[in-house]
Coordinates of C-alpha atoms and ligand atoms in Angstrom, one line a residue:
X1058 CA -0.1 0.0 0.0
X1059 CA 1.2 3.5 -0.7
X1060 CA 1.7 6.0 2.0
X1061 CA -1.6 7.8 1.8
X1062 CA -2.0 11.2 3.2
X1063 CA -5.1 13.3 3.8
X1064 CA -3.7 15.9 1.4
X1065 CA -3.3 13.4 -1.4
X1066 CA -7.0 12.6 -1.2
X1067 CA -7.9 16.0 -2.4
X1068 CA -10.1 17.0 0.6
X1069 CA -11.4 20.6 0.7
X1070 CA -9.2 23.0 2.5
X1071 CA -11.5 23.5 5.6
X1072 CA -11.6 19.9 6.1
X1073 CA -7.8 19.5 5.9
X1074 CA -7.5 22.3 8.4
X1075 CA -9.9 20.8 10.7
X1076 CA -8.0 17.4 10.5
X1077 CA -4.8 19.3 11.3
X1078 CA -6.4 21.0 14.3
X1079 CA -7.6 17.7 15.6
X1080 CA -4.1 16.2 15.3
X1081 CA -5.0 13.7 12.7
X1082 CA -1.7 13.6 10.8
X1083 CA -2.2 10.5 8.6
X1084 CA -5.1 8.2 7.9
X1085 CA -5.4 5.0 10.0
X1086 CA -5.6 1.7 8.1
X1087 CA -9.4 1.6 7.9
X1088 CA -9.3 5.2 6.7
X1089 CA -6.7 4.5 4.2
X1090 CA -8.7 1.6 2.8
X1091 CA -12.2 3.3 2.9
X1092 CA -11.5 6.9 2.1
X1093 CA -10.5 6.6 -1.6
X1094 CA -13.6 4.5 -2.2
X1095 CA -16.0 6.7 -0.3
X1096 CA -14.6 9.8 -2.0
X1097 CA -15.1 8.2 -5.4
X1098 CA -18.7 7.6 -4.5
X1099 CA -18.5 3.8 -3.9
X1100 CA -20.2 1.9 -1.3
X1101 CA -18.0 0.5 1.5
X1102 CA -18.3 -2.6 3.5
X1103 CA -15.8 -2.3 6.4
X1104 CA -14.7 -4.7 9.1
X1105 CA -12.8 -3.2 11.9
X1106 CA -12.7 -3.1 15.7
X1107 CA -13.6 -0.1 17.7
X1108 CA -10.9 2.5 18.1
X1109 CA -9.7 2.1 14.5
X1110 CA -10.9 5.4 13.3
X1111 CA -14.0 4.3 11.5
X1112 CA -15.9 7.7 12.1
X1113 CA -13.7 9.7 10.0
X1114 CA -13.5 6.8 7.4
X1115 CA -17.2 7.5 6.6
X1116 CA -17.6 11.1 7.7
X1117 CA -14.9 12.7 5.5
X1118 CA -16.3 11.5 2.2
X1119 CA -19.8 12.7 3.2
X1120 CA -18.5 16.0 4.2
X1121 CA -16.3 16.4 1.1
X1122 CA -19.1 15.6 -1.2
X1123 CA -21.4 18.1 0.5
X1124 CA -18.7 20.8 0.4
X1125 CA -18.5 20.2 -3.4
X1126 CA -22.1 20.4 -3.8
X1127 CA -24.0 22.6 -1.3
X1128 CA -27.7 22.1 -1.3
X1129 CA -30.4 23.3 1.0
X1130 CA -32.4 20.4 2.4
X1131 CA -36.2 20.5 2.4
X1132 CA -38.1 21.0 5.6
X1133 CA -37.7 17.8 7.7
X1134 CA -35.4 16.2 5.1
X1135 CA -31.9 14.6 5.8
X1136 CA -29.2 14.6 3.2
X1137 CA -27.2 12.1 5.1
X1138 CA -28.3 9.5 7.8
X1139 CA -25.9 7.8 10.2
X1140 CA -27.3 5.0 12.3
X1141 CA -25.6 4.2 15.5
X1142 CA -26.5 1.5 18.2
X1143 CA -26.1 3.8 21.2
X1144 CA -26.8 7.3 22.1
X1145 CA -23.2 7.9 23.3
X1146 CA -21.7 6.7 20.1
X1147 CA -24.3 8.9 18.1
X1148 CA -23.2 11.9 20.1
X1149 CA -19.5 11.1 19.4
X1150 CA -20.2 10.7 15.7
X1151 CA -22.2 14.0 15.5
X1152 CA -19.4 15.8 17.3
X1153 CA -16.8 14.4 14.8
X1154 CA -19.0 15.6 11.9
X1155 CA -19.2 19.0 13.5
X1156 CA -15.4 19.0 14.1
X1157 CA -14.5 18.2 10.6
X1158 CA -17.4 20.1 9.1
X1159 CA -16.4 23.5 10.8
X1160 CA -16.2 26.0 8.1
X1161 CA -18.7 24.1 5.8
X1162 CA -21.8 25.7 7.2
X1163 CA -23.6 22.3 7.5
X1164 CA -26.5 21.6 9.7
X1165 CA -26.1 18.5 11.8
X1166 CA -28.9 17.1 14.0
X1167 CA -28.9 14.4 16.7
X1168 CA -31.9 12.2 16.8
X1169 CA -31.6 9.9 19.8
X1170 CA -34.0 8.5 22.4
X1171 CA -33.9 9.4 26.2
X1172 CA -34.3 13.0 25.6
X1173 CA -37.5 15.0 24.5
X1174 CA -38.3 14.7 20.9
X1175 CA -39.8 18.2 20.5
X1176 CA -36.3 19.9 20.3
X1177 CA -35.3 17.3 17.6
X1178 CA -38.5 17.9 15.7
X1179 CA -37.9 21.6 15.9
X1180 CA -34.3 21.2 14.5
X1181 CA -35.5 19.0 11.8
X1182 CA -38.1 21.5 10.6
X1183 CA -35.2 23.4 8.9
X1184 CA -34.0 20.3 7.2
X1185 CA -30.6 18.7 8.1
X1186 CA -27.5 18.0 6.1
X1187 CA -26.4 15.4 8.6
X1188 CA -28.7 13.3 11.0
X1189 CA -27.0 11.0 13.4
X1190 CA -29.2 8.9 15.5
X1191 CA -30.3 5.7 17.0
X1192 CA -32.8 3.4 15.2
X1193 CA -35.7 3.7 17.6
X1194 CA -35.9 7.5 17.7
X1195 CA -35.1 7.8 14.0
X1196 CA -38.2 5.4 13.2
X1197 CA -40.2 7.4 15.6
X1198 CA -39.6 10.7 13.8
X1199 CA -40.1 9.0 10.5
X1200 CA -43.5 7.7 11.5
X1201 CA -44.7 11.3 12.2
X1202 CA -43.1 12.7 9.1
X1203 CA -40.8 14.8 11.2
X1204 CA -37.9 13.0 9.5
X1205 CA -38.0 12.4 5.7
X1206 CA -35.2 10.3 4.2
X1207 CA -36.7 9.6 0.8
X1208 CA -34.0 11.9 -0.8
X1209 CA -31.2 11.0 1.5
X1210 CA -28.0 10.7 -0.5
X1211 CA -25.7 9.2 2.1
X1212 CA -26.5 6.3 4.5
X1213 CA -24.1 4.8 7.1
X1214 CA -24.8 1.8 9.3
X1215 CA -22.2 1.9 12.1
X1216 CA -21.4 -1.0 14.4
X1217 CA -23.8 -3.2 12.6
X1218 CA -23.1 -6.3 14.7
X1219 CA -23.9 -4.4 17.9
X1220 CA -27.3 -3.3 16.2
X1221 CA -28.0 -7.0 15.6
X1222 CA -27.2 -7.9 19.3
X1223 CA -29.5 -5.1 20.4
X1224 CA -32.4 -6.3 18.3
X1225 CA -32.5 -3.3 16.0
X1226 CA -32.8 -5.2 12.9
X1227 CA -36.6 -4.6 12.3
X1228 CA -36.0 -0.9 12.8
X1229 CA -33.1 -0.9 10.4
X1230 CA -35.1 -2.7 7.7
X1231 CA -37.7 0.0 8.0
X1232 CA -35.2 2.7 7.5
X1233 CA -33.5 1.1 4.6
X1234 CA -36.9 0.5 2.9
X1235 CA -37.6 4.2 3.1
X1236 CA -34.3 5.2 1.5
X1237 CA -34.1 6.2 -2.2
X1238 CA -32.4 3.7 -4.5
X1239 CA -29.9 6.4 -5.6
X1240 CA -27.6 6.8 -2.7
X1241 CA -24.1 6.0 -1.4
X1242 CA -24.1 3.7 1.5
X1243 CA -21.5 2.3 4.0
X1244 CA -21.8 -0.5 6.6
X1245 CA -19.2 -1.0 9.4
X1246 CA -19.0 -3.9 11.7
X1247 CA -16.4 -5.4 14.0
X1248 CA -17.5 -8.9 13.0
X1249 CA -19.4 -10.2 9.9
X1250 CA -21.9 -12.7 11.0
X1251 CA -24.3 -14.2 8.4
X1252 CA -27.1 -11.8 9.2
X1253 CA -25.0 -8.8 8.8
X1254 CA -23.6 -10.0 5.4
X1255 CA -27.2 -10.6 4.1
X1256 CA -28.1 -7.2 5.3
X1257 CA -25.1 -5.8 3.6
X1258 CA -26.1 -7.5 0.4
X1259 CA -29.4 -5.8 0.3
X1260 CA -28.0 -2.4 1.4
X1261 CA -24.8 -2.0 -0.6
X1262 CA -24.1 -1.9 -4.3
X1263 CA -20.9 -3.4 -5.5
X1264 CA -19.2 -2.4 -2.3
X1265 CA -15.5 -2.0 -1.8
X1266 CA -14.5 -4.3 1.1
X1267 CA -12.1 -3.0 3.6
X1268 CA -11.1 -5.4 6.4
X1269 CA -8.7 -4.5 9.3
X1270 CA -8.0 -7.5 11.3
X1271 CA -7.2 -7.3 15.0
X1272 CA -3.5 -7.3 14.9
X1273 CA -2.7 -9.8 17.7
X1274 CA -4.5 -12.8 16.4
X1275 CA -2.7 -15.0 13.9
X1276 CA -4.8 -17.0 11.6
X1277 CA -5.3 -20.5 13.1
X1278 CA -4.7 -22.2 9.8
X1279 CA -1.1 -21.0 9.5
X1280 CA 1.5 -23.5 10.6
X1281 CA 4.5 -21.5 12.1
X1282 CA 8.0 -22.7 11.7
X1283 CA 11.4 -21.2 12.5
X1284 CA 14.9 -22.1 11.4
X1285 CA 17.7 -21.0 13.8
X1286 CA 20.4 -20.2 11.3
X1287 CA 23.5 -18.1 10.8
X1288 CA 23.0 -14.9 8.9
X1289 CA 25.5 -16.0 6.2
X1290 CA 23.7 -19.3 5.7
X1291 CA 20.2 -17.7 5.1
X1292 CA 20.7 -17.4 1.3
X1293 CA 21.5 -21.0 0.9
X1294 CA 18.6 -22.1 3.2
X1295 CA 16.2 -20.1 1.3
X1296 CA 17.0 -21.5 -2.1
X1297 CA 16.8 -25.1 -0.8
X1298 CA 13.5 -24.3 0.8
X1299 CA 12.2 -22.9 -2.4
X1300 CA 13.1 -26.0 -4.4
X1301 CA 10.4 -27.8 -2.6
X1302 CA 7.6 -28.0 -5.2
X1303 CA 4.8 -27.9 -2.6
X1304 CA 5.7 -24.2 -2.3
X1305 CA 3.4 -23.2 -5.1
X1306 CA 3.4 -19.6 -4.4
X1307 CA 5.5 -17.9 -1.8
X1308 CA 6.0 -14.3 -0.5
X1309 CA 9.5 -13.7 1.0
X1310 CA 9.8 -10.8 3.3
X1311 CA 12.9 -8.8 3.9
X1312 CA 13.4 -5.9 6.2
X1313 CA 14.9 -3.4 3.5
X1314 CA 14.2 -2.5 -0.1
X1315 CA 17.7 -3.3 -1.1
X1316 CA 17.5 -6.6 0.8
X1317 CA 14.4 -7.4 -1.4
X1318 CA 16.3 -6.7 -4.6
X1319 CA 19.4 -8.6 -3.5
X1320 CA 17.3 -11.7 -2.5
X1321 CA 15.3 -11.6 -5.7
X1322 CA 18.5 -11.3 -7.9
X1323 CA 20.1 -14.1 -5.9
X1324 CA 17.1 -16.5 -6.5
X1325 CA 17.0 -15.6 -10.3
X1326 CA 20.7 -16.5 -10.5
X1327 CA 19.7 -19.8 -9.2
X1328 CA 17.0 -20.2 -11.8
X1329 CA 14.1 -19.7 -9.2
X1330 CA 11.5 -17.4 -10.6
X1331 CA 11.2 -14.4 -8.3
X1332 CA 10.4 -10.7 -8.5
X1333 CA 10.9 -7.9 -6.0
X1334 CA 8.3 -5.4 -4.8
X1335 CA 9.0 -2.6 -2.5
X1336 CA 8.5 1.2 -2.1
X1337 CA 11.5 2.4 -4.3
X1338 CA 9.7 0.9 -7.4
X1339 CA 7.2 3.1 -9.2
X1340 CA 3.6 2.4 -8.9
X1341 CA 3.5 0.7 -12.3
X1342 CA 6.5 -1.6 -11.6
X1343 CA 4.9 -2.4 -8.2
X1344 CA 1.6 -3.2 -9.9
X1345 CA 3.3 -5.3 -12.5
X1346 CA 5.2 -7.4 -9.9
X1347 CA 2.0 -8.1 -8.1
X1348 CA 0.0 -8.9 -11.3
X1349 CA 2.8 -11.3 -12.3
X1350 CA 2.7 -13.0 -9.0
X1351 CA -1.1 -13.2 -9.0
X1352 CA -1.2 -14.6 -12.4
X1353 CA 1.4 -17.2 -11.4
X1354 CA 4.0 -16.0 -13.9
X1355 CA 6.4 -15.7 -11.0
X1356 CA 6.4 -18.1 -8.1
X1357 CA 8.1 -16.0 -5.5
X1358 CA 7.4 -12.4 -4.6
X1359 CA 10.2 -10.9 -2.5
X1360 CA 8.8 -8.0 -0.7
X1361 CA 9.3 -5.4 2.2
X1362 CA 6.4 -4.8 4.7
X1363 CA 4.9 -2.5 2.0
X1364 CA 3.2 -5.7 0.8
X1365 CA 2.3 -7.1 4.3
X1366 CA -0.9 -5.3 4.5
X1367 CA -3.8 -5.1 2.1
X1368 CA -2.4 -7.6 -0.5
X1369 CA -4.9 -10.2 -1.3
X1370 CA -3.5 -12.9 -3.4
X1371 CA -5.4 -16.3 -3.2
X1372 CA -3.3 -19.3 -3.0
X1373 CA -0.3 -18.0 -1.2
X1374 CA 1.0 -21.4 0.2
X1375 CA 4.0 -20.0 2.1
X1376 CA 5.2 -16.8 3.7
X1377 CA 8.9 -16.9 4.4
X1378 CA 10.3 -14.3 6.8
X1379 CA 13.8 -14.0 5.4
X1380 CA 14.4 -11.4 8.1
X1381 CA 12.2 -11.0 11.1
X1382 CA 10.4 -7.6 11.5
X1383 CA 11.4 -5.5 14.5
X1384 CA 7.7 -4.8 15.1
X1385 CA 5.9 -7.9 16.1
X1386 CA 2.6 -6.7 14.6
X1387 CA 4.3 -6.6 11.1
X1388 CA 4.9 -10.4 11.5
X1389 CA 1.2 -10.9 12.0
X1390 CA 0.3 -8.9 9.0
X1391 CA 2.9 -10.7 7.0
X1392 CA 1.8 -14.3 7.8
X1393 CA -1.9 -13.1 7.2
X1394 CA -1.0 -13.1 3.4
X1395 CA -1.4 -16.9 3.6
X1396 CA -4.2 -19.1 4.8
X1397 CA -6.8 -16.7 3.3
X1398 CA -10.4 -17.9 2.6
X1399 CA -10.0 -20.9 4.9
X1400 CA -7.0 -22.4 2.9
X1401 CA -4.0 -23.7 4.8
X1402 CA -0.8 -21.8 5.0
X1403 CA 2.7 -22.2 6.2
X1404 CA 4.9 -19.4 7.7
X1405 CA 8.6 -20.0 7.9
X1406 CA 11.0 -17.7 9.8
X1407 CA 14.7 -17.6 9.3
X1408 CA 16.1 -16.3 12.6
X1409 CA 19.8 -15.5 13.2
X1410 CA 21.4 -14.5 16.5
X1411 CA 20.7 -10.9 16.1
X1412 CA 16.9 -11.5 15.7
X1413 CA 16.2 -13.4 18.7
X1414 CA 14.7 -10.5 20.6
X1415 CA 12.3 -10.0 17.6
X1416 CA 11.3 -13.6 17.7
X1417 CA 10.6 -13.3 21.4
X1418 CA 8.3 -10.3 20.9
X1419 CA 6.5 -12.0 18.1
X1420 CA 5.9 -15.1 20.1
X1421 CA 4.8 -13.0 23.0
X1422 CA 2.4 -11.1 20.9
X1423 CA 0.8 -14.0 19.3
X1424 CA 0.9 -16.4 22.1
X1425 CA 2.0 -19.1 19.7
X1426 CA 5.5 -20.7 20.0
X1427 CA 6.9 -21.5 16.6
X1428 CA 7.9 -25.0 15.7
X1429 CA 11.6 -25.4 15.3
X1430 CA 12.2 -26.8 11.8
X1431 CA 16.0 -26.7 12.1
X1432 CA 18.8 -25.5 14.4
X1433 CA 18.5 -25.1 18.1
X1434 CA 16.5 -22.6 20.0
X1435 CA 19.1 -20.8 21.9
X1436 CA 18.8 -21.4 25.7
X1437 CA 18.6 -17.8 26.8
X1438 CA 16.0 -17.0 24.2
X1439 CA 13.9 -19.8 25.5
X1440 CA 14.3 -18.6 29.0
X1441 CA 13.5 -15.0 28.3
X1442 CA 10.2 -16.2 26.8
X1443 CA 7.4 -16.0 29.4
X1444 CA 9.6 -16.2 32.5
X1445 CA 6.5 -16.1 34.7
X1446 CA 5.6 -19.6 33.6
X1447 CA 8.9 -20.9 34.8
X1448 CA 9.6 -19.3 38.2
X1449 CA 12.4 -21.7 39.0
X1450 CA 14.2 -21.1 35.7
X1451 CA 17.6 -19.6 35.5
X1452 CA 17.1 -16.1 34.3
X1453 CA 16.2 -14.0 37.4
X1454 CA 18.7 -14.9 40.1
X1455 CA 22.0 -14.7 38.2
X1456 CA 20.8 -11.3 36.7
X1457 CA 20.3 -9.5 40.0
X1458 CA 23.9 -9.1 40.9
X1459 CA 24.8 -8.0 37.5
X1460 CA 22.3 -5.2 37.6
X1461 CA 23.5 -4.3 41.1
X1462 CA 27.0 -4.2 39.9
X1463 CA 26.2 -2.0 36.9
X1464 CA 24.3 0.3 39.1
X1465 CA 27.1 0.6 41.5
X1466 CA 29.6 1.2 38.7
Ligands
ADP2075 P1 -14.0 3.7 15.8 O1 -15.3 4.2 15.3 O2 -13.4 2.6 14.9 O3 -14.3 3.0 17.1 P2 -13.2 6.2 16.2 O4 -13.5 6.9 14.8 O5 -14.0 6.5 17.3 O6 -13.0 4.7 16.0 O7 -11.7 6.8 16.4 C1 -11.0 6.3 17.6 C2 -10.1 7.4 18.1 O8 -9.0 7.6 17.2 C3 -10.8 8.8 18.2 O9 -10.3 9.4 19.5 C4 -10.4 9.5 17.1 O10 -10.3 10.9 17.4 C5 -9.0 9.0 16.8 N1 -8.5 9.0 15.5 C6 -9.3 8.5 14.4 N2 -8.5 8.6 13.3 C7 -7.4 9.3 13.6 C8 -6.3 9.7 12.9 N3 -6.2 9.6 11.5 N4 -5.2 10.2 13.5 C9 -5.2 10.4 14.8 N5 -6.4 10.1 15.7 C10 -7.4 9.5 15.0
MG2076 MG1 -17.2 4.1 15.8

């Protein structure tokens, strides 16, 4: 994925200023995935946990399109409708619209239960650019024609799985039935149970899917192996691993762009078809490398972490970590390139002495101990892992005097 910035998305100046004031320096992953689609007028189906920045992911495209096309809403009519499962969330969302919409002179109205409806009816009488609300009160105002959504251009269903849990599906269906066919919609949910998927099918048209997996969980279908090996022996080990014909399609990850080039060249010299993909290549070259890999013209893609996220190639049988990443989350993203759609996958790590600490933090994050495929797990690395489970193991006692000495010195 390229480094996306808010500026590069072509957002209106007042929105960019508001983002800056709010300290939003760069898009979060769900924003990077959803914003280009939303700004292009596409429907979005997003899977992401709370706290990932979904609000701006759907709010900014709506604000941008309203800024580009100012219209006065009719009495009681909403131009955009955002449904949220709880009042608190609705309040937050409305505030975020106000925050990023300052300077756009838009009218946002909160329509939630638990407070008097007359104030809301009053505010709706002038028409609203943005209505944020909970399903019950929204349906209530619709039933008395104090909220008209037949010309609503934007519809967002936030936290859809929560809505399902709270029994809001009948209300939601009522709302959806009253929407015009011509509209842009988005659905966000932390999980995608069957009911939500079928709701999404009826709601969204040719949606762009954006999915941000919780970072600590490794796919259960990935077998994880590690080779303890000298740095100088990695090259040889890699080519012998790649001679195995069961490796039908592999991504090899390196830490640096130059490393990726070097490894790909080395493999080509050994008549193993491989191509490099990293941030120093132009967008076309990058796309071509990916297409070649996807089409099966090359069996091995050698990549930096640039390729760790977002790449969706079916049938990646192996992910090989030629070098371990210093951020354990990157490892999870990397191996998530295999075992997609319920297939099985194998992740192989080549770990030299300098990378043992990386290995430890990875295993700590995932809670999975990799299977040793060759070499020997160094004793101190094994001991450093989860010392709390081995209270009688070496580590602690001998260390104390060392620290004491150092402090004294
Ligand atoms: P979600 O709806 O996924 O739970 P929110 O939209 O509520 O997430 O965002 C979670 C928090 O992250 C909020 O405090 C929000 O202000 C902040 N946030 C969202 N996007 C960014 C960003 N691009 N840069 C900095 N902070 C952000
Ligand atoms: Mg949210």
